[in-house]
Every structure is written in C-alpha cells, then in structure tokens.
C-alpha cells in the first residue's frame, strides 16, 4: 500500500518530465548521433536532411528566397483564415465588411494590411526565387520536373492573388477582374466558355464574387499546399540544393543488399519464399545522396545550423511584413460602381506588364505571348541539357542562357514600369515626372 | 495458385485476367471522365442570376430625335436619328469595360479604344466594332432591346 502510494507520488513528481518525454522522442541533442536522431525522428524536422552543405546555408547563394515564399504563404494562410471570420462574399456586404475591418474589428486593419502586402510580396519573391534558380543553373538534370512544379507554383501564386483581388468589391477590384477575365475570353476555342464558367454569368457580379471566394480560400490554397509538398519532397529526392562540384549528376538506383537482416524485416524475410532477396528499409534510394561512411566534409548538421538560419529568415519575413503593414494601409477605393470604370482602370502591378501588352493586342498580349513564354519556361530544362555551370551564380559557361533569361526579366519589368507609371487616362502615354 | 493443377493450356486463364484488368481500367478511366465532365457541367450555370438580356427601355417619345442616351446599367446606348431608333452596345469589344459617349462617338477608359458614332473602331486595341442590338416595338408601344440578338451595324427601327 505504502509502496504503491509512493510510486503514485513518484509519478506525480515525474509527470512534467514524462509528458515532455512522450512528446519529444529525443532530449536536446548533445552529440552528433543525437543531432541526426533529432532531425530524423521529428515530423517537422525530417522534411530537412540530417546534414546540409555549408554552401546551402550561405545567404549569398539562395538568398533564402524559397523559404521567404513559404513563410509568406504561412502568413497569408494565418491572416487569411482570420479575415474569413469577418468576411461575407456578397456584393451587398463585402465592401461594408472592409469598412468594418477599419472601424469595429480589433487589429482588422493590420490583418488586412499584412494579408495584402504579403500577397504582393509573395508574387515578387516567388518570381525572384525563379530567377535565382535560373541564374544558378539549378533547374538542370535531375531537377527538370521540380523546376516545372515551381512554374506551376508561380502560376498558382498569381491565381491566388488575382482571385483575392476581387473580394473587397471596390472599384479597383471590379474593373481589374472585368479586364482580367475578358483576357481569358480571348483564349482560342474555350475562351468564351472558360470566362462564363469563371464568372458564373456573362458579367462580373454576385456569382463571380462567390466563385472567386471559393477558389481563393479553398481550392487554390489546397492545390498550392499539395504542390509545395511535392516541391520540397523533390528537392530532397533530387539531391538537395544544386551544388557546383557535384561529380555525379545522373541519378543512379542503388540496391543495397543487406548481410544481416534488420530486425523489422526479419519476420517478413523469413516468410519470403526467396530468402536471398532482402533489402534494407532504405535499400532503394538514389545514389547522389547515399552518404554511408563517406560524409561530405563540407556539410554540417541541420540541427542546429539549418534550423537557426531558417528561424532567422522567418523572423526577418515577419518583421518585414509587419513593418510595411504598420507604415502603409492596403488600398480600398470607392465601392463598385458598374456604370463608371475608373480612368485608367489598372490591374494589380504584377499584371500591368500584361495589361500593357494587351493594350496593343488583346489576343497576342493576353494569351499568345504569355502562352509562348510559359511554354518556353516549361520546356526549358528539357532542351537546355548542358551540365556546365550548375550551382554557381552567372556561370560563364551559361552566358547565353542567362542572357536570354535576363532579357526576358528586363522586358517584363520594363512593361510593368510603363504600365504602372507611364499610363494615364484612356491608357494614354503620360510622364510621371 | 500453383496447387491448381489443370491440363488446359495456360492461355485459357490469361484472357479472363486480361479482360478483368481491361474492365477495371475502363471503369477507372470512365469514372474519371464522368467525374470531370459532370464537374464542368455543374460549374457551368444553367440559369444566371444577372440581368435579363431582353428588357424594355421606355417609349419612343422618351428619346427625342438626335438623342444619344447611354443606359449604363443595361450597357446599351439608345440612339435616335429622326424617327429611327437603334441600340448600340457600350461594352468595349476589347476587354469588357464600359465605353462612354464622346464627341466623336465612344471612348473606352481602360485601354484607349475609340469608336465612331456608329460604333466602328477608329483607334485603340478593340478588335471589333460595338455590337448593335435588335430593337422592337412591343404591342403596348414600348421599345424593347434584345441583347441576344445582334444585328448589322446601321440597322434602325422606324418609329
């Protein structure tokens, strides 16, 4: 009796430690083995490799752009879910709810600001990330498919931003979406049907608002999350960040026979009819990152090196978004007036290059040229097969490819600048000075 | 399976297995296709909640000769010359903005398209002239515009 009560008392004393032990499998690591185990056995940490190259940690190599995109997506998800609690996708209520965010919702303004600016930032950062990957030649074999996942993520980012643009139901929103969906209507064969299906009507109205809302808060974030998952998975499976001195680029399937069966497999192995065919749990892996007994000397443990770098980027991202959100308010124009388009009616800045093109020809500017550009981006890694200059910024061997891409970037930036600053009423050329 | 001893040739069993595999494949593909098709059909509304495309705009007397009155809510401009009446679309053929009547005809605020008084393109990126809609006189004496019925530019209704 006394023995038992003593053990219960002991359990009470041990309670906090036992809870902690039940949650965290490993104590804070103090040895290399522990650092490896920490990365390996934690759901959130196992996404990362146990060891990373020093180069991957250098801010000047990746600039953390992919990570910033991810954190912006987290911020957008967080603020977006909160904003949903006060938003109604109705043409009669949406705009009033925007005003309510200012007047009667605690932290309403800062939340909307954060959501808006993080969305703008995400479009920019995802694009810059794409530029980084291009200029370091990181899309080459075996990373072709992941490059295309990235292109899809860029499009999904644009679509998310575009669908969100309508939701405040102000003049800016209404006319930007009117113009944007009309561009979709120029697509050959399916254009008209696509536009009708997107709007749920022939013009932008209640149906369009509801459809864009559902796309914005459910469909696109889900697809985006799935693609982000595949993107990260492929980074690992394609051998981590592109390295300059990677001697072996072709993925090699290595089947490692195991001399002594692993206990987990023992039962299964003994049940097998052919005991000679045994594979370790990780027997089928790509050769590029099997590091048994030959650890790259230029690598460090992810715990804590990578983790600290990531936390630093996270803090920087949050600080940046907060700072901008405190300094600048998200725009909200007058409520929708179907009779009077603002003059000029401008799309969000990242579509102004497109709108500038569209002012010359609706089909070629809105469908033809962007379609060709997209096709080139998708096909690029399958036709640029050179193995030179991978993992280095502006490698001399890749001067042609880099020049072409730089031209593509500059042209689009110039178009955006013209559309933003040099276009006035009736889309006439005006000088901002 | 090895225990099943049979004198019949092995080929006898394969067609059934192949057939079942084929049947499953067709089933999965068919289900996917039907799912995609029905989703699209679902997303395409059968009835819209917007404005009707056929509507009455008032009596001919409301539009004195020489009038060019844009009804922005309906996105048409009613034109009367003498005793002839017509309805010209004010939806820009470029990207769907509302064009406004100007000194020379119509002008679009979005991308700078210009149209003459009959809606023919005189400048800007618009690819087509503004549409003309059929105008009829109802038995009650009201003018009725049918936006589903596009007619040739310059076709007036005499009133």
PDB file of C-alpha atoms in Angstrom, chain A residues 108-317:
ATOM      1  CA  UNK A 108      -8.655  44.432 -38.509  1.00  0.00           C
ATOM      2  CA  UNK A 109      -6.573  46.988 -40.365  1.00  0.00           C
ATOM      3  CA  UNK A 110      -3.217  45.427 -39.602  1.00  0.00           C
ATOM      4  CA  UNK A 111      -4.503  41.962 -40.558  1.00  0.00           C
ATOM      5  CA  UNK A 112      -5.790  43.170 -43.899  1.00  0.00           C
ATOM      6  CA  UNK A 113      -2.585  45.123 -44.493  1.00  0.00           C
ATOM      7  CA  UNK A 114      -0.484  42.063 -43.701  1.00  0.00           C
ATOM      8  CA  UNK A 115      -2.576  39.886 -45.999  1.00  0.00           C
ATOM      9  CA  UNK A 116      -2.399  42.373 -48.836  1.00  0.00           C
ATOM     10  CA  UNK A 117       1.300  43.191 -48.615  1.00  0.00           C
ATOM     11  CA  UNK A 118       2.324  39.594 -48.011  1.00  0.00           C
ATOM     12  CA  UNK A 119       0.383  38.648 -51.153  1.00  0.00           C
ATOM     13  CA  UNK A 120       2.184  41.294 -53.204  1.00  0.00           C
ATOM     14  CA  UNK A 121       5.486  40.231 -51.672  1.00  0.00           C
ATOM     15  CA  UNK A 122       4.833  36.566 -52.388  1.00  0.00           C
ATOM     16  CA  UNK A 123       4.324  37.230 -56.099  1.00  0.00           C
ATOM     17  CA  UNK A 124       7.592  39.167 -56.192  1.00  0.00           C
ATOM     18  CA  UNK A 125       9.592  36.729 -54.064  1.00  0.00           C
ATOM     19  CA  UNK A 126       8.394  33.635 -55.914  1.00  0.00           C
ATOM     20  CA  UNK A 127       9.456  35.293 -59.154  1.00  0.00           C
ATOM     21  CA  UNK A 128      12.832  36.259 -57.678  1.00  0.00           C
ATOM     22  CA  UNK A 129      13.221  32.674 -56.459  1.00  0.00           C
ATOM     23  CA  UNK A 130      12.641  31.524 -60.029  1.00  0.00           C
ATOM     24  CA  UNK A 131      15.312  33.954 -61.193  1.00  0.00           C
ATOM     25  CA  UNK A 132      17.726  32.622 -58.553  1.00  0.00           C
ATOM     26  CA  UNK A 133      17.129  29.047 -59.700  1.00  0.00           C
ATOM     27  CA  UNK A 134      17.710  30.051 -63.289  1.00  0.00           C
ATOM     28  CA  UNK A 135      20.828  32.133 -62.795  1.00  0.00           C
ATOM     29  CA  UNK A 136      22.442  29.402 -60.700  1.00  0.00           C
ATOM     30  CA  UNK A 137      21.523  26.760 -63.273  1.00  0.00           C
ATOM     31  CA  UNK A 138      19.659  24.797 -60.623  1.00  0.00           C
ATOM     32  CA  UNK A 139      16.918  23.582 -62.953  1.00  0.00           C
ATOM     33  CA  UNK A 140      19.142  21.136 -64.755  1.00  0.00           C
ATOM     34  CA  UNK A 141      19.096  17.352 -64.553  1.00  0.00           C
ATOM     35  CA  UNK A 142      17.806  15.824 -62.327  1.00  0.00           C
ATOM     36  CA  UNK A 143      15.763  18.840 -61.290  1.00  0.00           C
ATOM     37  CA  UNK A 144      13.756  19.432 -64.500  1.00  0.00           C
ATOM     38  CA  UNK A 145      10.477  18.284 -63.030  1.00  0.00           C
ATOM     39  CA  UNK A 146      10.893  20.288 -59.865  1.00  0.00           C
ATOM     40  CA  UNK A 147      11.506  23.378 -61.984  1.00  0.00           C
ATOM     41  CA  UNK A 148       8.109  22.782 -63.579  1.00  0.00           C
ATOM     42  CA  UNK A 149       6.476  22.246 -60.206  1.00  0.00           C
ATOM     43  CA  UNK A 150       7.961  25.648 -59.417  1.00  0.00           C
ATOM     44  CA  UNK A 151       6.474  27.186 -62.572  1.00  0.00           C
ATOM     45  CA  UNK A 152       3.092  25.750 -61.530  1.00  0.00           C
ATOM     46  CA  UNK A 153       3.564  27.255 -58.054  1.00  0.00           C
ATOM     47  CA  UNK A 154       4.265  30.644 -59.608  1.00  0.00           C
ATOM     48  CA  UNK A 155       1.044  30.421 -61.628  1.00  0.00           C
ATOM     49  CA  UNK A 156      -0.906  29.306 -58.558  1.00  0.00           C
ATOM     50  CA  UNK A 157       0.509  32.263 -56.652  1.00  0.00           C
ATOM     51  CA  UNK A 158      -0.649  34.627 -59.395  1.00  0.00           C
ATOM     52  CA  UNK A 159      -4.095  32.995 -59.490  1.00  0.00           C
ATOM     53  CA  UNK A 160      -4.459  33.174 -55.717  1.00  0.00           C
ATOM     54  CA  UNK A 161      -3.536  36.817 -55.780  1.00  0.00           C
ATOM     55  CA  UNK A 162      -5.862  37.545 -58.702  1.00  0.00           C
ATOM     56  CA  UNK A 163      -8.884  35.811 -57.126  1.00  0.00           C
ATOM     57  CA  UNK A 164      -8.241  37.612 -53.849  1.00  0.00           C
ATOM     58  CA  UNK A 165      -8.154  40.916 -55.661  1.00  0.00           C
ATOM     59  CA  UNK A 166     -11.919  40.838 -56.328  1.00  0.00           C
ATOM     60  CA  UNK A 167     -13.012  40.156 -52.760  1.00  0.00           C
ATOM     61  CA  UNK A 168     -13.026  43.736 -51.327  1.00  0.00           C
ATOM     62  CA  UNK A 169     -15.581  44.544 -54.048  1.00  0.00           C
ATOM     63  CA  UNK A 170     -14.277  48.053 -54.607  1.00  0.00           C
ATOM     64  CA  UNK A 171     -13.766  49.827 -57.924  1.00  0.00           C
ATOM     65  CA  UNK A 172     -10.169  48.635 -58.184  1.00  0.00           C
ATOM     66  CA  UNK A 173     -11.298  45.028 -57.701  1.00  0.00           C
ATOM     67  CA  UNK A 174     -14.264  45.083 -60.026  1.00  0.00           C
ATOM     68  CA  UNK A 175     -12.567  46.591 -63.054  1.00  0.00           C
ATOM     69  CA  UNK A 176      -9.339  44.667 -62.657  1.00  0.00           C
ATOM     70  CA  UNK A 177     -11.342  41.436 -62.691  1.00  0.00           C
ATOM     71  CA  UNK A 178     -13.522  42.627 -65.586  1.00  0.00           C
ATOM     72  CA  UNK A 179     -10.387  43.219 -67.637  1.00  0.00           C
ATOM     73  CA  UNK A 180      -8.642  40.075 -66.411  1.00  0.00           C
ATOM     74  CA  UNK A 181     -11.488  37.692 -67.165  1.00  0.00           C
ATOM     75  CA  UNK A 182     -12.029  39.307 -70.570  1.00  0.00           C
ATOM     76  CA  UNK A 183      -8.441  38.378 -71.381  1.00  0.00           C
ATOM     77  CA  UNK A 184      -9.346  34.775 -70.545  1.00  0.00           C
ATOM     78  CA  UNK A 185     -12.219  35.151 -73.001  1.00  0.00           C
ATOM     79  CA  UNK A 186      -9.707  35.608 -75.824  1.00  0.00           C
ATOM     80  CA  UNK A 187      -8.301  32.107 -75.379  1.00  0.00           C
ATOM     81  CA  UNK A 188      -8.922  30.146 -78.569  1.00  0.00           C
ATOM     82  CA  UNK A 189     -11.853  27.680 -78.652  1.00  0.00           C
ATOM     83  CA  UNK A 190     -12.507  27.502 -74.907  1.00  0.00           C
ATOM     84  CA  UNK A 191     -12.176  31.213 -74.081  1.00  0.00           C
ATOM     85  CA  UNK A 192     -15.847  32.156 -74.023  1.00  0.00           C
ATOM     86  CA  UNK A 193     -16.885  29.040 -72.089  1.00  0.00           C
ATOM     87  CA  UNK A 194     -13.978  29.485 -69.678  1.00  0.00           C
ATOM     88  CA  UNK A 195     -14.953  33.077 -68.965  1.00  0.00           C
ATOM     89  CA  UNK A 196     -18.594  32.132 -68.461  1.00  0.00           C
ATOM     90  CA  UNK A 197     -17.653  29.319 -66.111  1.00  0.00           C
ATOM     91  CA  UNK A 198     -15.235  31.505 -64.164  1.00  0.00           C
ATOM     92  CA  UNK A 199     -17.782  34.286 -63.692  1.00  0.00           C
ATOM     93  CA  UNK A 200     -20.872  32.088 -63.445  1.00  0.00           C
ATOM     94  CA  UNK A 201     -22.540  34.779 -65.543  1.00  0.00           C
ATOM     95  CA  UNK A 202     -21.816  36.963 -68.547  1.00  0.00           C
ATOM     96  CA  UNK A 203     -20.564  39.854 -66.420  1.00  0.00           C
ATOM     97  CA  UNK A 204     -18.779  40.224 -63.101  1.00  0.00           C
ATOM     98  CA  UNK A 205     -21.396  40.039 -60.348  1.00  0.00           C
ATOM     99  CA  UNK A 206     -22.534  38.073 -57.309  1.00  0.00           C
ATOM    100  CA  UNK A 207     -21.810  34.704 -58.932  1.00  0.00           C
ATOM    101  CA  UNK A 208     -18.295  35.773 -59.830  1.00  0.00           C
ATOM    102  CA  UNK A 209     -17.655  37.035 -56.302  1.00  0.00           C
ATOM    103  CA  UNK A 210     -18.761  33.721 -54.790  1.00  0.00           C
ATOM    104  CA  UNK A 211     -16.740  31.681 -57.244  1.00  0.00           C
ATOM    105  CA  UNK A 212     -13.601  33.722 -56.746  1.00  0.00           C
ATOM    106  CA  UNK A 213     -14.081  33.455 -52.988  1.00  0.00           C
ATOM    107  CA  UNK A 214     -14.292  29.669 -53.052  1.00  0.00           C
ATOM    108  CA  UNK A 215     -11.292  29.462 -55.361  1.00  0.00           C
ATOM    109  CA  UNK A 216      -9.349  31.881 -53.189  1.00  0.00           C
ATOM    110  CA  UNK A 217      -9.991  30.367 -49.775  1.00  0.00           C
ATOM    111  CA  UNK A 218     -10.291  26.649 -50.535  1.00  0.00           C
ATOM    112  CA  UNK A 219      -9.339  25.371 -53.957  1.00  0.00           C
ATOM    113  CA  UNK A 220      -6.162  27.303 -54.715  1.00  0.00           C
ATOM    114  CA  UNK A 221      -4.610  27.086 -51.213  1.00  0.00           C
ATOM    115  CA  UNK A 222      -5.200  23.323 -51.190  1.00  0.00           C
ATOM    116  CA  UNK A 223      -3.613  22.821 -54.589  1.00  0.00           C
ATOM    117  CA  UNK A 224      -0.805  25.183 -53.631  1.00  0.00           C
ATOM    118  CA  UNK A 225      -0.105  23.239 -50.422  1.00  0.00           C
ATOM    119  CA  UNK A 226      -0.015  19.970 -52.336  1.00  0.00           C
ATOM    120  CA  UNK A 227       2.424  21.394 -54.888  1.00  0.00           C
ATOM    121  CA  UNK A 228       4.610  22.889 -52.144  1.00  0.00           C
ATOM    122  CA  UNK A 229       4.756  19.415 -50.597  1.00  0.00           C
ATOM    123  CA  UNK A 230       5.839  17.853 -53.881  1.00  0.00           C
ATOM    124  CA  UNK A 231       8.325  20.697 -54.449  1.00  0.00           C
ATOM    125  CA  UNK A 232      10.023  20.078 -51.093  1.00  0.00           C
ATOM    126  CA  UNK A 233       9.959  16.330 -51.492  1.00  0.00           C
ATOM    127  CA  UNK A 234      11.637  16.634 -54.863  1.00  0.00           C
ATOM    128  CA  UNK A 235      14.329  18.946 -53.508  1.00  0.00           C
ATOM    129  CA  UNK A 236      15.384  16.122 -51.181  1.00  0.00           C
ATOM    130  CA  UNK A 237      14.948  13.347 -53.710  1.00  0.00           C
ATOM    131  CA  UNK A 238      16.797  15.240 -56.429  1.00  0.00           C
ATOM    132  CA  UNK A 239      19.805  15.586 -54.173  1.00  0.00           C
ATOM    133  CA  UNK A 240      19.267  18.782 -52.234  1.00  0.00           C
ATOM    134  CA  UNK A 241      20.279  22.215 -53.433  1.00  0.00           C
ATOM    135  CA  UNK A 242      22.247  22.232 -56.656  1.00  0.00           C
ATOM    136  CA  UNK A 243      25.946  22.015 -55.901  1.00  0.00           C
ATOM    137  CA  UNK A 244      28.716  23.231 -58.129  1.00  0.00           C
ATOM    138  CA  UNK A 245      31.153  20.390 -57.571  1.00  0.00           C
ATOM    139  CA  UNK A 246      28.734  17.557 -57.957  1.00  0.00           C
ATOM    140  CA  UNK A 247      30.703  14.945 -59.838  1.00  0.00           C
ATOM    141  CA  UNK A 248      27.848  12.527 -60.326  1.00  0.00           C
ATOM    142  CA  UNK A 249      24.749  14.170 -61.712  1.00  0.00           C
ATOM    143  CA  UNK A 250      22.918  11.233 -63.222  1.00  0.00           C
ATOM    144  CA  UNK A 251      20.689   9.587 -60.636  1.00  0.00           C
ATOM    145  CA  UNK A 252      21.748   6.038 -60.035  1.00  0.00           C
ATOM    146  CA  UNK A 253      19.471   3.469 -58.485  1.00  0.00           C
ATOM    147  CA  UNK A 254      21.448   1.615 -55.848  1.00  0.00           C
ATOM    148  CA  UNK A 255      20.084  -1.609 -54.481  1.00  0.00           C
ATOM    149  CA  UNK A 256      21.979  -2.359 -51.318  1.00  0.00           C
ATOM    150  CA  UNK A 257      21.932  -5.966 -50.271  1.00  0.00           C
ATOM    151  CA  UNK A 258      21.970  -6.424 -46.525  1.00  0.00           C
ATOM    152  CA  UNK A 259      24.114  -9.087 -44.967  1.00  0.00           C
ATOM    153  CA  UNK A 260      22.305  -9.235 -41.652  1.00  0.00           C
ATOM    154  CA  UNK A 261      18.543  -8.771 -41.891  1.00  0.00           C
ATOM    155  CA  UNK A 262      17.242  -5.772 -39.986  1.00  0.00           C
ATOM    156  CA  UNK A 263      15.006  -6.942 -37.128  1.00  0.00           C
ATOM    157  CA  UNK A 264      11.938  -5.222 -38.561  1.00  0.00           C
ATOM    158  CA  UNK A 265      12.334  -7.121 -41.755  1.00  0.00           C
ATOM    159  CA  UNK A 266      13.267 -10.406 -40.143  1.00  0.00           C
ATOM    160  CA  UNK A 267       9.730 -11.733 -39.986  1.00  0.00           C
ATOM    161  CA  UNK A 268       8.883 -10.631 -43.473  1.00  0.00           C
ATOM    162  CA  UNK A 269      12.136 -12.002 -44.794  1.00  0.00           C
ATOM    163  CA  UNK A 270      11.640 -15.398 -43.237  1.00  0.00           C
ATOM    164  CA  UNK A 271       8.170 -15.574 -44.697  1.00  0.00           C
ATOM    165  CA  UNK A 272       9.530 -14.827 -48.116  1.00  0.00           C
ATOM    166  CA  UNK A 273       9.985 -17.732 -50.437  1.00  0.00           C
ATOM    167  CA  UNK A 274      13.324 -16.481 -51.671  1.00  0.00           C
ATOM    168  CA  UNK A 275      15.463 -15.519 -48.700  1.00  0.00           C
ATOM    169  CA  UNK A 276      18.251 -14.227 -50.921  1.00  0.00           C
ATOM    170  CA  UNK A 277      16.284 -11.157 -51.945  1.00  0.00           C
ATOM    171  CA  UNK A 278      16.428  -8.804 -48.991  1.00  0.00           C
ATOM    172  CA  UNK A 279      16.511  -5.091 -48.943  1.00  0.00           C
ATOM    173  CA  UNK A 280      17.089  -2.738 -46.118  1.00  0.00           C
ATOM    174  CA  UNK A 281      14.303  -0.289 -45.348  1.00  0.00           C
ATOM    175  CA  UNK A 282      16.061   2.342 -47.373  1.00  0.00           C
ATOM    176  CA  UNK A 283      17.526  -0.016 -49.890  1.00  0.00           C
ATOM    177  CA  UNK A 284      16.065   1.755 -52.904  1.00  0.00           C
ATOM    178  CA  UNK A 285      17.500   5.222 -52.909  1.00  0.00           C
ATOM    179  CA  UNK A 286      19.199   7.438 -55.384  1.00  0.00           C
ATOM    180  CA  UNK A 287      22.922   7.290 -55.438  1.00  0.00           C
ATOM    181  CA  UNK A 288      23.518  11.008 -55.191  1.00  0.00           C
ATOM    182  CA  UNK A 289      22.800  11.197 -51.532  1.00  0.00           C
ATOM    183  CA  UNK A 290      23.710   7.900 -50.044  1.00  0.00           C
ATOM    184  CA  UNK A 291      26.331   9.100 -47.627  1.00  0.00           C
ATOM    185  CA  UNK A 292      27.081   5.994 -45.628  1.00  0.00           C
ATOM    186  CA  UNK A 293      30.695   6.066 -44.461  1.00  0.00           C
ATOM    187  CA  UNK A 294      31.623   8.897 -46.791  1.00  0.00           C
ATOM    188  CA  UNK A 295      30.194  12.037 -45.303  1.00  0.00           C
ATOM    189  CA  UNK A 296      30.903  15.117 -47.336  1.00  0.00           C
ATOM    190  CA  UNK A 297      33.397  17.139 -45.261  1.00  0.00           C
ATOM    191  CA  UNK A 298      31.738  20.348 -46.381  1.00  0.00           C
ATOM    192  CA  UNK A 299      28.460  19.532 -44.613  1.00  0.00           C
ATOM    193  CA  UNK A 300      27.172  20.449 -41.203  1.00  0.00           C
ATOM    194  CA  UNK A 301      24.324  19.112 -39.116  1.00  0.00           C
ATOM    195  CA  UNK A 302      20.904  20.618 -39.839  1.00  0.00           C
ATOM    196  CA  UNK A 303      20.339  20.791 -36.120  1.00  0.00           C
ATOM    197  CA  UNK A 304      21.103  23.487 -35.226  1.00  0.00           C
ATOM    198  CA  UNK A 305      22.793  25.131 -38.246  1.00  0.00           C
ATOM    199  CA  UNK A 306      19.961  24.987 -40.790  1.00  0.00           C
ATOM    200  CA  UNK A 307      17.294  25.494 -38.153  1.00  0.00           C
ATOM    201  CA  UNK A 308      18.841  28.699 -36.881  1.00  0.00           C
ATOM    202  CA  UNK A 309      19.174  30.034 -40.430  1.00  0.00           C
ATOM    203  CA  UNK A 310      15.526  29.222 -41.080  1.00  0.00           C
ATOM    204  CA  UNK A 311      14.315  30.842 -37.884  1.00  0.00           C
ATOM    205  CA  UNK A 312      16.323  33.924 -38.778  1.00  0.00           C
ATOM    206  CA  UNK A 313      14.653  34.113 -42.208  1.00  0.00           C
ATOM    207  CA  UNK A 314      11.251  33.573 -40.576  1.00  0.00           C
ATOM    208  CA  UNK A 315      11.828  36.428 -38.150  1.00  0.00           C
ATOM    209  CA  UNK A 316      13.066  38.672 -40.939  1.00  0.00           C
ATOM    210  CA  UNK A 317       9.998  37.879 -43.071  1.00  0.00           C
TER     211      UNK A 317
END
